[in-house]
């Protein structure tokens, strides 16, 4: 699971409500670096759509990078390349995501997060 995907996932377990369901905390992560083509136009567009504080928190907690607390209005090439590396080249191969609100665990296996819920959790 790339971190760009993680930035868009939240808990949907029964009885869990925002804001505790986002962002999901990644635990016991086995990280893998993968290659991804750099696309400045895409990065500038995605910066307006991602949750920056969640990205900063996740990147820091995984030890990937430390980003500024507030995104600059006009990010330079160096910052865009750092964001590219975090969002698109850092993959969680194994681990789990845990909801801060209800504690529900979503496993990650072979880079795929399992977001399915049991019938009693829907």
Short mmCIF file of N, CA, C and O in Angstrom, two decimals:
data_model
loop_
_atom_site.label_atom_id
_atom_site.label_comp_id
_atom_site.label_asym_id
_atom_site.label_seq_id
_atom_site.Cartn_x
_atom_site.Cartn_y
_atom_site.Cartn_z
N UNK A 1 0.85 -1.17 0.00
CA UNK A 1 0.00 0.00 0.00
C UNK A 1 0.90 1.23 0.00
O UNK A 1 1.73 1.41 0.88
N UNK A 2 0.72 2.05 -0.98
CA UNK A 2 1.47 3.31 -1.02
C UNK A 2 0.85 4.28 -0.02
O UNK A 2 -0.34 4.21 0.29
N UNK A 3 1.66 5.21 0.44
CA UNK A 3 1.15 6.15 1.44
C UNK A 3 0.13 7.12 0.87
O UNK A 3 -0.65 7.69 1.62
N UNK A 4 0.10 7.28 -0.45
CA UNK A 4 -0.97 8.11 -1.04
C UNK A 4 -2.32 7.44 -0.79
O UNK A 4 -3.32 8.12 -0.53
N UNK A 5 -2.36 6.11 -0.83
CA UNK A 5 -3.60 5.37 -0.55
C UNK A 5 -3.98 5.52 0.91
O UNK A 5 -5.14 5.79 1.25
N UNK A 6 -2.99 5.35 1.78
CA UNK A 6 -3.24 5.47 3.22
C UNK A 6 -3.87 6.82 3.56
O UNK A 6 -4.73 6.91 4.43
N UNK A 7 -3.45 7.86 2.88
CA UNK A 7 -3.93 9.21 3.17
C UNK A 7 -5.41 9.37 2.87
O UNK A 7 -6.02 10.34 3.28
N UNK A 8 -6.00 8.40 2.18
CA UNK A 8 -7.41 8.52 1.80
C UNK A 8 -8.30 7.49 2.50
O UNK A 8 -9.49 7.45 2.27
N UNK A 9 -7.71 6.64 3.35
CA UNK A 9 -8.47 5.60 4.03
C UNK A 9 -8.88 6.04 5.43
O UNK A 9 -8.12 6.72 6.11
N UNK A 10 -10.09 5.62 5.82
CA UNK A 10 -10.54 5.91 7.18
C UNK A 10 -11.37 4.74 7.68
O UNK A 10 -11.81 3.90 6.90
N UNK A 11 -11.59 4.68 8.96
CA UNK A 11 -12.34 3.60 9.59
C UNK A 11 -13.83 3.76 9.29
O UNK A 11 -14.39 4.86 9.38
N UNK A 12 -14.43 2.62 8.94
CA UNK A 12 -15.88 2.61 8.70
C UNK A 12 -16.58 1.61 9.60
O UNK A 12 -17.70 1.17 9.29
N UNK A 13 -15.93 1.23 10.69
CA UNK A 13 -16.54 0.28 11.61
C UNK A 13 -17.77 0.90 12.28
O UNK A 13 -17.81 2.11 12.52
N UNK A 14 -18.73 0.06 12.58
CA UNK A 14 -19.97 0.49 13.22
C UNK A 14 -19.66 1.21 14.53
O UNK A 14 -18.88 0.74 15.35
N UNK A 15 -20.23 2.36 14.71
CA UNK A 15 -20.05 3.12 15.95
C UNK A 15 -18.80 3.98 15.98
O UNK A 15 -18.59 4.73 16.91
N UNK A 16 -17.97 3.86 14.97
CA UNK A 16 -16.76 4.69 14.93
C UNK A 16 -17.07 5.94 14.12
O UNK A 16 -17.55 5.87 13.00
N UNK A 17 -16.79 7.06 14.70
CA UNK A 17 -17.06 8.30 13.99
C UNK A 17 -15.81 9.16 13.90
O UNK A 17 -14.85 8.98 14.62
N UNK A 18 -15.83 10.07 12.98
CA UNK A 18 -14.72 11.02 12.84
C UNK A 18 -14.67 11.87 14.09
O UNK A 18 -15.67 12.06 14.75
N UNK A 19 -13.58 12.40 14.48
CA UNK A 19 -12.30 12.42 13.80
C UNK A 19 -11.38 11.25 14.17
O UNK A 19 -10.31 11.13 13.60
N UNK A 20 -11.78 10.38 15.11
CA UNK A 20 -10.90 9.30 15.53
C UNK A 20 -10.58 8.28 14.46
O UNK A 20 -9.60 7.57 14.55
N UNK A 21 -11.42 8.19 13.43
CA UNK A 21 -11.23 7.19 12.38
C UNK A 21 -10.26 7.60 11.29
O UNK A 21 -10.05 6.86 10.33
N UNK A 22 -9.66 8.78 11.42
CA UNK A 22 -8.69 9.25 10.41
C UNK A 22 -7.64 10.10 11.08
O UNK A 22 -7.98 10.95 11.90
N UNK A 23 -6.39 9.94 10.74
CA UNK A 23 -5.83 8.89 9.91
C UNK A 23 -5.66 7.60 10.70
O UNK A 23 -5.55 7.63 11.94
N UNK A 24 -5.66 6.50 10.00
CA UNK A 24 -5.40 5.21 10.63
C UNK A 24 -3.92 5.13 10.96
O UNK A 24 -3.07 5.51 10.15
N UNK A 25 -3.61 4.66 12.15
CA UNK A 25 -2.22 4.56 12.59
C UNK A 25 -1.61 3.28 12.02
O UNK A 25 -2.18 2.20 12.17
N UNK A 26 -0.47 3.41 11.37
CA UNK A 26 0.22 2.25 10.81
C UNK A 26 1.15 1.69 11.88
O UNK A 26 1.96 2.41 12.45
N UNK A 27 1.02 0.38 12.13
CA UNK A 27 1.85 -0.30 13.13
C UNK A 27 2.51 -1.52 12.51
O UNK A 27 2.01 -2.08 11.54
N UNK A 28 3.61 -1.93 13.13
CA UNK A 28 4.34 -3.14 12.72
C UNK A 28 4.59 -3.16 11.21
O UNK A 28 4.42 -4.18 10.56
N UNK A 29 4.97 -2.02 10.68
CA UNK A 29 5.11 -1.87 9.24
C UNK A 29 6.43 -2.41 8.71
O UNK A 29 7.48 -2.16 9.27
N UNK A 30 6.32 -3.15 7.64
CA UNK A 30 7.48 -3.54 6.85
C UNK A 30 7.42 -2.68 5.59
O UNK A 30 6.51 -2.83 4.77
N UNK A 31 8.36 -1.75 5.48
CA UNK A 31 8.35 -0.82 4.36
C UNK A 31 9.20 -1.34 3.21
O UNK A 31 10.18 -2.04 3.41
N UNK A 32 8.79 -0.95 2.02
CA UNK A 32 9.53 -1.29 0.81
C UNK A 32 9.58 -0.04 -0.06
O UNK A 32 8.58 0.66 -0.20
N UNK A 33 10.75 0.22 -0.64
CA UNK A 33 10.85 1.34 -1.58
C UNK A 33 10.67 0.81 -2.98
O UNK A 33 11.26 -0.21 -3.36
N UNK A 34 9.83 1.49 -3.74
CA UNK A 34 9.57 1.11 -5.12
C UNK A 34 9.83 2.31 -6.02
O UNK A 34 9.85 3.46 -5.55
N UNK A 35 10.05 2.06 -7.29
CA UNK A 35 10.28 3.15 -8.24
C UNK A 35 8.96 3.66 -8.77
O UNK A 35 8.03 2.89 -9.04
N UNK A 36 8.87 4.96 -8.92
CA UNK A 36 7.70 5.60 -9.52
C UNK A 36 8.19 6.81 -10.31
O UNK A 36 9.08 7.54 -9.85
N UNK A 37 7.64 7.00 -11.47
CA UNK A 37 8.02 8.15 -12.30
C UNK A 37 7.62 9.45 -11.62
O UNK A 37 6.51 9.57 -11.08
N UNK A 38 8.51 10.41 -11.66
CA UNK A 38 8.26 11.73 -11.08
C UNK A 38 7.41 12.54 -12.04
O UNK A 38 7.71 12.65 -13.23
N UNK A 39 6.32 13.12 -11.52
CA UNK A 39 5.41 13.93 -12.33
C UNK A 39 5.04 15.17 -11.52
O UNK A 39 4.18 15.13 -10.64
N UNK A 40 5.70 16.27 -11.83
CA UNK A 40 5.51 17.50 -11.06
C UNK A 40 4.07 18.00 -11.12
O UNK A 40 3.51 18.44 -10.11
N UNK A 41 3.44 17.92 -12.28
CA UNK A 41 2.06 18.41 -12.43
C UNK A 41 1.13 17.60 -11.52
O UNK A 41 0.28 18.17 -10.81
N UNK A 42 1.28 16.28 -11.53
CA UNK A 42 0.46 15.43 -10.67
C UNK A 42 0.66 15.79 -9.20
O UNK A 42 -0.30 15.92 -8.44
N UNK A 43 1.91 15.96 -8.79
CA UNK A 43 2.20 16.27 -7.38
C UNK A 43 1.59 17.59 -6.95
O UNK A 43 1.03 17.71 -5.86
N UNK A 44 1.70 18.60 -7.80
CA UNK A 44 1.11 19.89 -7.44
C UNK A 44 -0.41 19.78 -7.29
O UNK A 44 -1.00 20.41 -6.43
N UNK A 45 -1.03 18.96 -8.12
CA UNK A 45 -2.49 18.77 -8.01
C UNK A 45 -2.87 17.96 -6.79
O UNK A 45 -3.84 18.28 -6.10
N UNK A 46 -2.11 16.91 -6.52
CA UNK A 46 -2.47 16.04 -5.39
C UNK A 46 -2.25 16.74 -4.05
O UNK A 46 -2.93 16.43 -3.07
N UNK A 47 -1.33 17.69 -4.01
CA UNK A 47 -1.10 18.43 -2.76
C UNK A 47 -2.34 19.16 -2.28
O UNK A 47 -2.52 19.38 -1.09
N UNK A 48 -3.21 19.55 -3.20
CA UNK A 48 -4.44 20.24 -2.82
C UNK A 48 -5.51 19.26 -2.33
O UNK A 48 -6.50 19.69 -1.76
N UNK A 49 -5.30 17.96 -2.56
CA UNK A 49 -6.33 16.97 -2.22
C UNK A 49 -5.99 16.09 -1.02
O UNK A 49 -6.89 15.48 -0.45
N UNK A 50 -4.73 16.00 -0.69
CA UNK A 50 -4.36 15.14 0.43
C UNK A 50 -4.53 15.87 1.75
O UNK A 50 -4.58 17.09 1.79
N UNK A 51 -4.61 15.10 2.81
CA UNK A 51 -4.67 15.68 4.15
C UNK A 51 -3.23 15.84 4.62
O UNK A 51 -2.58 14.87 5.01
N UNK A 52 -2.73 17.08 4.55
CA UNK A 52 -1.32 17.34 4.86
C UNK A 52 -0.93 16.95 6.29
O UNK A 52 0.07 16.27 6.48
N UNK A 53 -1.70 17.34 7.32
CA UNK A 53 -1.32 16.94 8.68
C UNK A 53 -1.22 15.42 8.84
O UNK A 53 -0.34 14.92 9.54
N UNK A 54 -2.13 14.68 8.21
CA UNK A 54 -2.08 13.21 8.28
C UNK A 54 -0.82 12.68 7.60
O UNK A 54 -0.18 11.75 8.09
N UNK A 55 -0.44 13.28 6.48
CA UNK A 55 0.78 12.86 5.77
C UNK A 55 2.01 13.14 6.62
O UNK A 55 2.90 12.29 6.73
N UNK A 56 2.07 14.32 7.22
CA UNK A 56 3.20 14.68 8.07
C UNK A 56 3.32 13.70 9.23
O UNK A 56 4.41 13.18 9.52
N UNK A 57 2.21 13.41 9.89
CA UNK A 57 2.20 12.49 11.03
C UNK A 57 2.63 11.08 10.62
O UNK A 57 3.45 10.46 11.30
N UNK A 58 2.11 10.59 9.51
CA UNK A 58 2.44 9.24 9.06
C UNK A 58 3.90 9.13 8.64
O UNK A 58 4.58 8.18 9.02
N UNK A 59 4.38 10.09 7.86
CA UNK A 59 5.78 10.05 7.42
C UNK A 59 6.72 10.07 8.61
O UNK A 59 7.71 9.34 8.65
N UNK A 60 6.40 10.89 9.60
CA UNK A 60 7.25 10.98 10.79
C UNK A 60 7.20 9.69 11.60
O UNK A 60 8.23 9.18 12.04
N UNK A 61 5.99 9.15 11.81
CA UNK A 61 5.85 7.94 12.64
C UNK A 61 6.52 6.73 12.01
O UNK A 61 6.99 5.84 12.72
N UNK A 62 6.59 6.69 10.68
CA UNK A 62 7.26 5.59 10.00
C UNK A 62 8.76 5.83 9.83
O UNK A 62 9.48 4.95 9.38
N UNK A 63 9.21 7.04 10.19
CA UNK A 63 10.62 7.35 10.05
C UNK A 63 11.06 7.56 8.61
O UNK A 63 12.24 7.44 8.29
N UNK A 64 10.10 7.91 7.75
CA UNK A 64 10.41 8.09 6.33
C UNK A 64 11.01 9.47 6.08
O UNK A 64 12.01 9.62 5.40
N UNK A 65 10.39 10.50 6.62
CA UNK A 65 10.84 11.87 6.39
C UNK A 65 10.13 12.77 7.39
O UNK A 65 9.12 12.40 7.97
N UNK A 66 10.66 13.97 7.55
CA UNK A 66 10.02 14.97 8.38
C UNK A 66 9.65 16.14 7.48
O UNK A 66 10.52 16.79 6.91
N UNK A 67 8.38 16.37 7.34
CA UNK A 67 7.86 17.43 6.48
C UNK A 67 7.49 18.65 7.32
O UNK A 67 7.22 18.52 8.51
N UNK A 68 7.42 19.82 6.69
CA UNK A 68 6.97 21.00 7.44
C UNK A 68 5.52 20.82 7.89
O UNK A 68 4.73 20.17 7.22
N UNK A 69 5.18 21.39 9.04
CA UNK A 69 3.84 21.24 9.60
C UNK A 69 2.76 21.82 8.68
O UNK A 69 1.65 21.31 8.63
N UNK A 70 3.12 22.86 7.95
CA UNK A 70 2.18 23.50 7.03
C UNK A 70 2.80 23.46 5.63
O UNK A 70 3.96 23.84 5.47
N UNK A 71 2.03 23.02 4.63
CA UNK A 71 2.62 22.98 3.29
C UNK A 71 2.84 24.39 2.74
O UNK A 71 1.98 25.26 2.93
N UNK A 72 3.97 24.63 2.10
CA UNK A 72 4.18 25.96 1.52
C UNK A 72 3.20 26.20 0.37
O UNK A 72 2.78 25.27 -0.29
N UNK A 73 2.84 27.46 0.19
CA UNK A 73 1.89 27.79 -0.89
C UNK A 73 2.47 27.45 -2.25
O UNK A 73 1.74 27.05 -3.15
N UNK A 74 3.76 27.65 -2.40
CA UNK A 74 4.42 27.34 -3.67
C UNK A 74 5.64 26.45 -3.38
O UNK A 74 6.75 26.94 -3.24
N UNK A 75 5.41 25.12 -3.30
CA UNK A 75 6.50 24.22 -2.95
C UNK A 75 7.59 24.19 -4.03
O UNK A 75 7.29 24.22 -5.22
N UNK A 76 8.84 24.15 -3.58
CA UNK A 76 9.95 24.07 -4.53
C UNK A 76 10.15 22.62 -4.97
O UNK A 76 9.52 21.70 -4.47
N UNK A 77 11.05 22.44 -5.93
CA UNK A 77 11.28 21.12 -6.51
C UNK A 77 11.78 20.13 -5.45
O UNK A 77 11.40 18.96 -5.47
N UNK A 78 12.61 20.58 -4.53
CA UNK A 78 13.15 19.68 -3.51
C UNK A 78 12.03 19.11 -2.64
O UNK A 78 12.01 17.90 -2.35
N UNK A 79 11.08 19.96 -2.22
CA UNK A 79 9.97 19.48 -1.40
C UNK A 79 9.06 18.55 -2.21
O UNK A 79 8.61 17.52 -1.72
N UNK A 80 8.81 18.90 -3.46
CA UNK A 80 7.97 18.05 -4.31
C UNK A 80 8.59 16.66 -4.46
O UNK A 80 7.89 15.65 -4.44
N UNK A 81 9.89 16.59 -4.59
CA UNK A 81 10.57 15.29 -4.72
C UNK A 81 10.49 14.50 -3.42
O UNK A 81 10.34 13.27 -3.44
N UNK A 82 10.55 15.17 -2.29
CA UNK A 82 10.38 14.49 -1.01
C UNK A 82 8.97 13.94 -0.87
O UNK A 82 8.77 12.81 -0.44
N UNK A 83 7.99 14.76 -1.25
CA UNK A 83 6.60 14.32 -1.19
C UNK A 83 6.37 13.15 -2.16
O UNK A 83 5.68 12.18 -1.83
N UNK A 84 6.97 13.23 -3.34
CA UNK A 84 6.89 12.14 -4.31
C UNK A 84 7.41 10.84 -3.70
O UNK A 84 6.77 9.79 -3.80
N UNK A 85 8.56 10.93 -3.05
CA UNK A 85 9.14 9.74 -2.43
C UNK A 85 8.21 9.18 -1.35
O UNK A 85 7.98 7.96 -1.28
N UNK A 86 7.66 10.04 -0.53
CA UNK A 86 6.79 9.58 0.56
C UNK A 86 5.49 8.98 0.02
O UNK A 86 5.10 7.88 0.39
N UNK A 87 4.81 9.69 -0.86
CA UNK A 87 3.51 9.25 -1.35
C UNK A 87 3.57 8.08 -2.31
O UNK A 87 2.72 7.19 -2.25
N UNK A 88 4.54 8.10 -3.21
CA UNK A 88 4.51 7.15 -4.32
C UNK A 88 5.60 6.08 -4.31
O UNK A 88 5.45 5.05 -4.97
N UNK A 89 6.68 6.33 -3.60
CA UNK A 89 7.77 5.36 -3.61
C UNK A 89 7.92 4.60 -2.29
O UNK A 89 8.71 3.68 -2.20
N UNK A 90 7.17 4.99 -1.29
CA UNK A 90 7.20 4.28 -0.01
C UNK A 90 5.95 3.42 0.08
O UNK A 90 4.84 3.91 -0.01
N UNK A 91 6.18 2.13 0.24
CA UNK A 91 5.07 1.17 0.26
C UNK A 91 5.10 0.38 1.56
O UNK A 91 6.17 -0.06 2.00
N UNK A 92 3.94 0.22 2.16
CA UNK A 92 3.82 -0.64 3.34
C UNK A 92 3.50 -2.03 2.80
O UNK A 92 2.41 -2.27 2.27
N UNK A 93 4.49 -2.92 2.90
CA UNK A 93 4.32 -4.27 2.37
C UNK A 93 3.53 -5.15 3.33
O UNK A 93 2.66 -5.91 2.93
N UNK A 94 3.85 -5.07 4.61
CA UNK A 94 3.17 -5.84 5.65
C UNK A 94 2.95 -4.93 6.85
O UNK A 94 3.71 -3.99 7.06
N UNK A 95 1.95 -5.23 7.63
CA UNK A 95 1.69 -4.45 8.83
C UNK A 95 0.21 -4.40 9.12
O UNK A 95 -0.55 -5.28 8.71
N UNK A 96 -0.17 -3.34 9.80
CA UNK A 96 -1.58 -3.16 10.11
C UNK A 96 -1.88 -1.69 10.33
O UNK A 96 -0.99 -0.92 10.70
N UNK A 97 -3.13 -1.34 10.10
CA UNK A 97 -3.61 0.01 10.38
C UNK A 97 -4.59 -0.12 11.53
O UNK A 97 -5.44 -1.01 11.53
N UNK A 98 -4.47 0.78 12.49
CA UNK A 98 -5.32 0.74 13.68
C UNK A 98 -6.08 2.06 13.78
O UNK A 98 -5.49 3.14 13.66
N UNK A 99 -7.38 1.95 14.00
CA UNK A 99 -8.21 3.14 14.17
C UNK A 99 -7.95 3.75 15.53
O UNK A 99 -7.99 3.07 16.55
N UNK A 100 -7.68 5.04 15.55
CA UNK A 100 -7.47 5.77 16.80
C UNK A 100 -8.77 5.95 17.58
O UNK A 100 -8.75 6.20 18.78
N UNK A 101 -9.91 5.83 16.90
CA UNK A 101 -11.20 6.03 17.55
C UNK A 101 -11.73 4.79 18.23
O UNK A 101 -12.06 4.81 19.42
N UNK A 102 -11.79 3.68 17.50
CA UNK A 102 -12.41 2.47 18.04
C UNK A 102 -11.43 1.31 18.23
O UNK A 102 -11.79 0.30 18.82
N UNK A 103 -10.22 1.45 17.72
CA UNK A 103 -9.22 0.40 17.89
C UNK A 103 -9.31 -0.73 16.89
O UNK A 103 -8.58 -1.72 16.99
N UNK A 104 -10.21 -0.62 15.91
CA UNK A 104 -10.33 -1.68 14.90
C UNK A 104 -9.01 -1.82 14.13
O UNK A 104 -8.35 -0.84 13.83
N UNK A 105 -8.66 -3.06 13.82
CA UNK A 105 -7.40 -3.34 13.13
C UNK A 105 -7.70 -3.77 11.69
O UNK A 105 -8.54 -4.64 11.44
N UNK A 106 -6.99 -3.13 10.77
CA UNK A 106 -7.06 -3.46 9.36
C UNK A 106 -5.69 -3.99 8.94
O UNK A 106 -4.71 -3.23 8.90
N UNK A 107 -5.60 -5.30 8.64
CA UNK A 107 -4.29 -5.86 8.28
C UNK A 107 -3.84 -5.44 6.88
O UNK A 107 -4.67 -5.16 6.01
N UNK A 108 -2.53 -5.41 6.69
CA UNK A 108 -1.93 -5.14 5.38
C UNK A 108 -1.06 -6.35 5.06
O UNK A 108 -0.13 -6.66 5.81
N UNK A 109 -1.36 -7.02 3.96
CA UNK A 109 -0.59 -8.19 3.54
C UNK A 109 -0.25 -8.05 2.06
O UNK A 109 -1.12 -7.73 1.25
N UNK A 110 1.00 -8.29 1.77
CA UNK A 110 1.48 -8.18 0.38
C UNK A 110 1.14 -6.81 -0.22
O UNK A 110 0.82 -6.71 -1.40
N UNK A 111 1.16 -5.78 0.60
CA UNK A 111 0.91 -4.42 0.14
C UNK A 111 -0.56 -4.08 -0.06
O UNK A 111 -0.87 -3.00 -0.56
N UNK A 112 -1.45 -4.97 0.36
CA UNK A 112 -2.89 -4.73 0.16
C UNK A 112 -3.58 -4.59 1.52
O UNK A 112 -3.56 -5.53 2.32
N UNK A 113 -4.19 -3.43 1.77
CA UNK A 113 -4.93 -3.27 3.03
C UNK A 113 -6.29 -3.97 2.94
O UNK A 113 -6.99 -3.86 1.94
N UNK A 114 -6.64 -4.71 3.98
CA UNK A 114 -7.94 -5.38 4.03
C UNK A 114 -8.89 -4.49 4.81
O UNK A 114 -8.85 -4.44 6.04
N UNK A 115 -9.75 -3.79 4.10
CA UNK A 115 -10.69 -2.86 4.72
C UNK A 115 -12.09 -3.47 4.89
O UNK A 115 -13.02 -2.78 5.26
N UNK A 116 -12.21 -4.79 4.63
CA UNK A 116 -13.51 -5.45 4.78
C UNK A 116 -13.88 -5.58 6.25
O UNK A 116 -13.03 -5.83 7.10
N UNK A 117 -15.15 -5.43 6.52
CA UNK A 117 -15.66 -5.53 7.88
C UNK A 117 -16.54 -6.77 8.01
O UNK A 117 -17.16 -7.20 7.02
N UNK A 118 -16.62 -7.35 9.21
CA UNK A 118 -17.55 -8.43 9.47
C UNK A 118 -18.95 -7.85 9.51
O UNK A 118 -19.16 -6.66 9.71
N UNK A 119 -19.97 -8.70 9.35
CA UNK A 119 -21.36 -8.23 9.34
C UNK A 119 -21.71 -7.48 10.62
O UNK A 119 -22.48 -6.53 10.59
N UNK A 120 -21.15 -7.88 11.73
CA UNK A 120 -21.47 -7.26 13.01
C UNK A 120 -20.80 -5.88 13.15
O UNK A 120 -21.13 -5.12 14.05
N UNK A 121 -19.86 -5.58 12.27
CA UNK A 121 -19.13 -4.32 12.34
C UNK A 121 -19.68 -3.27 11.39
O UNK A 121 -19.22 -2.14 11.39
N UNK A 122 -20.65 -3.64 10.57
CA UNK A 122 -21.18 -2.74 9.55
C UNK A 122 -22.33 -1.96 10.11
O UNK A 122 -23.16 -2.42 10.80
#
